[in-house]
Amino acid sequence: MLRIFIGVDDRQPLSFNVLQHSIIRHASQPVAITPLRISTLPIRREGLTQFSFSRYLVPWLCNYEGWGLFIDSDMLVMGDIAELFAKADAEQAVMTVKTTMRFEWPSLMLFNCAKCKVLTPQYVESYGSPQDFSWANGKVGTLPAEWNHIVNYDEHKPAKLAHYTQGVPIWFETSKSDYAQEWMEAFHDMQRICKWDEIMAASVHAKPVLENMLNGYAQAVVAQQQAMSKKKEAA
């Protein structure tokens, strides 16, 4: 089971849902996806987003065991997330894509949880700047750049994860962004559903549903006939 934690900002739940759908859609192994909602966590510290600091709770949430992946919600996964976990290096405390924008390193972190025991809720709540990675004691491994492509900043190239730091393409202001089409395709695919009878026709629940539909139709016909009769009488 691959443990994945997504930073959630209550102002844009759509981003979380598109991202988790894209993960599941491409994953070759079972995944456990946990939304990091500040209201459910033992810290109250926020920054630009509600998950600016809660991301550092991943090792604690994993009981300081195994590996756990944190990713921002304004992302889209286009590759098999299992490939990212396969890059895990036991010598490192954390692994990240070392983008040219240093402040974006924490947007995707693969934690070696046993080596991150300093990241307690108390530390995350009170320490000045966990973004400096000092808690990793220099054990910060490197992940391939294709796993954190910074949209509209990085030169367009094949990517396995697109990061919409300027805003996801659902907004007019960012609708023309690089990799906008891929995000919109994932958005529409997330809403896809088959016809009712494809799943339910052979179910024991089908009969009462169809009977209710027929009863409703019959009642509508009777009501229509009564209305017509009254109209004729009034004429």
PDB file of C-alpha atoms in Angstrom, residues 13-158:
ATOM      1  CA  PRO A  13     -11.849  20.990  -2.885  1.00  0.00           C
ATOM      2  CA  LEU A  14     -12.045  20.478  -6.644  1.00  0.00           C
ATOM      3  CA  SER A  15      -8.244  20.461  -6.915  1.00  0.00           C
ATOM      4  CA  PHE A  16      -7.971  17.641  -4.378  1.00  0.00           C
ATOM      5  CA  ASN A  17     -10.575  15.523  -6.141  1.00  0.00           C
ATOM      6  CA  VAL A  18      -9.023  15.879  -9.586  1.00  0.00           C
ATOM      7  CA  LEU A  19      -5.587  15.066  -8.179  1.00  0.00           C
ATOM      8  CA  GLN A  20      -6.656  11.967  -6.277  1.00  0.00           C
ATOM      9  CA  HIS A  21      -8.550  10.738  -9.335  1.00  0.00           C
ATOM     10  CA  SER A  22      -5.439  11.181 -11.469  1.00  0.00           C
ATOM     11  CA  ILE A  23      -3.357   9.208  -8.965  1.00  0.00           C
ATOM     12  CA  ILE A  24      -5.777   6.294  -8.846  1.00  0.00           C
ATOM     13  CA  ARG A  25      -6.270   6.356 -12.591  1.00  0.00           C
ATOM     14  CA  HIS A  26      -2.578   5.702 -13.321  1.00  0.00           C
ATOM     15  CA  ALA A  27      -1.472   3.705 -10.266  1.00  0.00           C
ATOM     16  CA  SER A  28      -0.259   0.131 -10.704  1.00  0.00           C
ATOM     17  CA  GLN A  29      -0.379  -0.588  -6.957  1.00  0.00           C
ATOM     18  CA  PRO A  30      -2.981   0.027  -4.258  1.00  0.00           C
ATOM     19  CA  VAL A  31      -2.838   3.526  -2.801  1.00  0.00           C
ATOM     20  CA  ALA A  32      -4.069   4.983   0.473  1.00  0.00           C
ATOM     21  CA  ILE A  33      -4.844   8.670  -0.045  1.00  0.00           C
ATOM     22  CA  THR A  34      -5.270  10.901   2.997  1.00  0.00           C
ATOM     23  CA  PRO A  35      -6.436  14.526   2.752  1.00  0.00           C
ATOM     24  CA  LEU A  36      -4.588  16.798   5.180  1.00  0.00           C
ATOM     25  CA  ARG A  37      -7.382  19.059   6.456  1.00  0.00           C
ATOM     26  CA  ILE A  38      -6.159  21.481   9.097  1.00  0.00           C
ATOM     27  CA  SER A  39      -9.378  21.076  11.125  1.00  0.00           C
ATOM     28  CA  THR A  40      -8.584  17.373  11.699  1.00  0.00           C
ATOM     29  CA  LEU A  41      -4.934  17.809  12.703  1.00  0.00           C
ATOM     30  CA  PRO A  42      -3.185  18.680  15.989  1.00  0.00           C
ATOM     31  CA  ILE A  43      -1.784  21.982  14.682  1.00  0.00           C
ATOM     32  CA  ARG A  44      -3.456  25.240  13.672  1.00  0.00           C
ATOM     33  CA  ARG A  45      -0.547  26.890  11.907  1.00  0.00           C
ATOM     34  CA  GLU A  46      -1.297  28.072   8.383  1.00  0.00           C
ATOM     35  CA  GLY A  47       0.522  30.034   5.701  1.00  0.00           C
ATOM     36  CA  LEU A  48      -0.398  31.009   2.163  1.00  0.00           C
ATOM     37  CA  THR A  49      -2.483  27.826   2.096  1.00  0.00           C
ATOM     38  CA  GLN A  50      -4.055  25.827   4.900  1.00  0.00           C
ATOM     39  CA  PHE A  51      -1.503  23.056   4.348  1.00  0.00           C
ATOM     40  CA  SER A  52       1.666  25.165   4.293  1.00  0.00           C
ATOM     41  CA  PHE A  53       2.849  23.507   7.517  1.00  0.00           C
ATOM     42  CA  SER A  54       0.622  20.452   7.927  1.00  0.00           C
ATOM     43  CA  ARG A  55       2.656  18.720   5.192  1.00  0.00           C
ATOM     44  CA  TYR A  56       5.433  18.135   7.707  1.00  0.00           C
ATOM     45  CA  LEU A  57       3.133  15.944   9.816  1.00  0.00           C
ATOM     46  CA  VAL A  58       3.351  13.047   7.344  1.00  0.00           C
ATOM     47  CA  PRO A  59       6.023  11.102   9.314  1.00  0.00           C
ATOM     48  CA  TRP A  60       4.011  11.541  12.527  1.00  0.00           C
ATOM     49  CA  LEU A  61       0.828  10.371  10.783  1.00  0.00           C
ATOM     50  CA  CYS A  62       2.759   7.311   9.569  1.00  0.00           C
ATOM     51  CA  ASN A  63       3.871   6.558  13.147  1.00  0.00           C
ATOM     52  CA  TYR A  64       7.450   7.217  11.954  1.00  0.00           C
ATOM     53  CA  GLU A  65       7.444   4.009   9.941  1.00  0.00           C
ATOM     54  CA  GLY A  66       7.968   3.299   6.238  1.00  0.00           C
ATOM     55  CA  TRP A  67       7.593   5.833   3.466  1.00  0.00           C
ATOM     56  CA  GLY A  68       4.945   8.510   3.013  1.00  0.00           C
ATOM     57  CA  LEU A  69       4.472  10.908   0.123  1.00  0.00           C
ATOM     58  CA  PHE A  70       3.191  14.458   0.446  1.00  0.00           C
ATOM     59  CA  ILE A  71       1.966  16.404  -2.581  1.00  0.00           C
ATOM     60  CA  ASP A  72       0.257  19.775  -3.020  1.00  0.00           C
ATOM     61  CA  SER A  73      -3.337  19.692  -4.220  1.00  0.00           C
ATOM     62  CA  ASP A  74      -2.660  21.905  -7.256  1.00  0.00           C
ATOM     63  CA  MET A  75      -1.035  19.037  -9.104  1.00  0.00           C
ATOM     64  CA  LEU A  76      -1.968  16.455 -11.713  1.00  0.00           C
ATOM     65  CA  VAL A  77      -0.387  12.992 -11.850  1.00  0.00           C
ATOM     66  CA  MET A  78       0.126  11.659 -15.350  1.00  0.00           C
ATOM     67  CA  GLY A  79       2.393   8.726 -14.539  1.00  0.00           C
ATOM     68  CA  ASP A  80       2.378   5.685 -12.276  1.00  0.00           C
ATOM     69  CA  ILE A  81       2.921   6.943  -8.721  1.00  0.00           C
ATOM     70  CA  ALA A  82       4.522   3.591  -7.870  1.00  0.00           C
ATOM     71  CA  GLU A  83       7.497   4.664  -9.981  1.00  0.00           C
ATOM     72  CA  LEU A  84       8.099   7.529  -7.576  1.00  0.00           C
ATOM     73  CA  PHE A  85       8.094   5.248  -4.542  1.00  0.00           C
ATOM     74  CA  ALA A  86      10.506   2.944  -6.369  1.00  0.00           C
ATOM     75  CA  LYS A  87      13.051   5.795  -6.242  1.00  0.00           C
ATOM     76  CA  ALA A  88      13.116   5.694  -2.437  1.00  0.00           C
ATOM     77  CA  ASP A  89      16.675   5.739  -1.071  1.00  0.00           C
ATOM     78  CA  ALA A  90      16.929   4.376   2.469  1.00  0.00           C
ATOM     79  CA  GLU A  91      19.997   6.553   3.135  1.00  0.00           C
ATOM     80  CA  GLN A  92      17.918   9.731   2.841  1.00  0.00           C
ATOM     81  CA  ALA A  93      15.548  11.297   5.353  1.00  0.00           C
ATOM     82  CA  VAL A  94      13.450  12.871   2.617  1.00  0.00           C
ATOM     83  CA  MET A  95      13.490  13.014  -1.156  1.00  0.00           C
ATOM     84  CA  THR A  96      12.223  15.821  -3.346  1.00  0.00           C
ATOM     85  CA  VAL A  97      12.443  17.289  -6.819  1.00  0.00           C
ATOM     86  CA  LYS A  98      15.060  20.010  -6.492  1.00  0.00           C
ATOM     87  CA  THR A  99      13.401  22.519  -8.776  1.00  0.00           C
ATOM     88  CA  THR A 100      15.034  25.812  -9.727  1.00  0.00           C
ATOM     89  CA  MET A 101      12.504  27.426  -7.391  1.00  0.00           C
ATOM     90  CA  ARG A 102      13.928  26.447  -4.012  1.00  0.00           C
ATOM     91  CA  PHE A 103      10.692  27.293  -2.191  1.00  0.00           C
ATOM     92  CA  GLU A 104       8.866  24.652  -4.243  1.00  0.00           C
ATOM     93  CA  TRP A 105      10.959  21.760  -2.948  1.00  0.00           C
ATOM     94  CA  PRO A 106       8.471  21.037  -0.121  1.00  0.00           C
ATOM     95  CA  SER A 107       5.561  20.797  -2.596  1.00  0.00           C
ATOM     96  CA  LEU A 108       6.414  17.134  -3.148  1.00  0.00           C
ATOM     97  CA  MET A 109       8.261  15.199  -0.453  1.00  0.00           C
ATOM     98  CA  LEU A 110       8.846  11.474  -0.118  1.00  0.00           C
ATOM     99  CA  PHE A 111       9.500  10.992   3.592  1.00  0.00           C
ATOM    100  CA  ASN A 112      11.610   8.188   5.056  1.00  0.00           C
ATOM    101  CA  CYS A 113       9.486   8.453   8.175  1.00  0.00           C
ATOM    102  CA  ALA A 114      11.822   6.642  10.587  1.00  0.00           C
ATOM    103  CA  LYS A 115      14.484   9.287   9.913  1.00  0.00           C
ATOM    104  CA  CYS A 116      12.113  12.214  10.532  1.00  0.00           C
ATOM    105  CA  LYS A 117      11.207  11.763  14.193  1.00  0.00           C
ATOM    106  CA  VAL A 118      12.023  15.398  14.919  1.00  0.00           C
ATOM    107  CA  LEU A 119       8.888  16.347  12.979  1.00  0.00           C
ATOM    108  CA  THR A 120       6.448  16.201  15.874  1.00  0.00           C
ATOM    109  CA  PRO A 121       3.253  18.297  15.946  1.00  0.00           C
ATOM    110  CA  GLN A 122       4.916  20.546  18.520  1.00  0.00           C
ATOM    111  CA  TYR A 123       7.931  21.105  16.261  1.00  0.00           C
ATOM    112  CA  VAL A 124       5.802  21.812  13.196  1.00  0.00           C
ATOM    113  CA  GLU A 125       3.575  24.199  15.134  1.00  0.00           C
ATOM    114  CA  SER A 126       6.390  26.231  16.642  1.00  0.00           C
ATOM    115  CA  TYR A 127       9.580  25.882  14.559  1.00  0.00           C
ATOM    116  CA  GLY A 128      10.319  28.984  12.509  1.00  0.00           C
ATOM    117  CA  SER A 129      10.883  27.531   9.037  1.00  0.00           C
ATOM    118  CA  PRO A 130      10.602  23.777   8.427  1.00  0.00           C
ATOM    119  CA  GLN A 131      11.035  24.626   4.748  1.00  0.00           C
ATOM    120  CA  ASP A 132      14.782  24.909   5.337  1.00  0.00           C
ATOM    121  CA  PHE A 133      15.028  21.088   5.651  1.00  0.00           C
ATOM    122  CA  SER A 134      17.387  21.421   8.637  1.00  0.00           C
ATOM    123  CA  TRP A 135      15.428  18.604  10.296  1.00  0.00           C
ATOM    124  CA  ALA A 136      16.749  16.251   7.568  1.00  0.00           C
ATOM    125  CA  ASN A 137      20.377  16.720   8.692  1.00  0.00           C
ATOM    126  CA  GLY A 138      21.563  17.028   5.125  1.00  0.00           C
ATOM    127  CA  LYS A 139      19.885  13.799   4.028  1.00  0.00           C
ATOM    128  CA  VAL A 140      17.802  15.275   1.220  1.00  0.00           C
ATOM    129  CA  GLY A 141      17.702  12.992  -1.814  1.00  0.00           C
ATOM    130  CA  THR A 142      16.841  13.983  -5.374  1.00  0.00           C
ATOM    131  CA  LEU A 143      13.835  12.809  -7.385  1.00  0.00           C
ATOM    132  CA  PRO A 144      13.537  13.149 -11.192  1.00  0.00           C
ATOM    133  CA  ALA A 145      12.437  16.573 -12.461  1.00  0.00           C
ATOM    134  CA  GLU A 146       9.576  14.988 -14.431  1.00  0.00           C
ATOM    135  CA  TRP A 147       7.822  14.394 -11.103  1.00  0.00           C
ATOM    136  CA  ASN A 148       7.372  18.096 -10.348  1.00  0.00           C
ATOM    137  CA  HIS A 149       7.058  20.047 -13.577  1.00  0.00           C
ATOM    138  CA  ILE A 150       6.353  23.661 -12.630  1.00  0.00           C
ATOM    139  CA  VAL A 151       3.741  24.739 -15.163  1.00  0.00           C
ATOM    140  CA  ASN A 152       4.434  27.986 -17.046  1.00  0.00           C
ATOM    141  CA  TYR A 153       7.904  28.251 -15.507  1.00  0.00           C
ATOM    142  CA  ASP A 154       9.672  25.088 -16.610  1.00  0.00           C
ATOM    143  CA  GLU A 155      10.191  24.649 -20.343  1.00  0.00           C
ATOM    144  CA  HIS A 156       7.510  22.378 -21.775  1.00  0.00           C
ATOM    145  CA  LYS A 157       8.649  18.775 -21.855  1.00  0.00           C
ATOM    146  CA  PRO A 158       7.187  15.341 -21.093  1.00  0.00           C
TER     147      PRO A 158
END
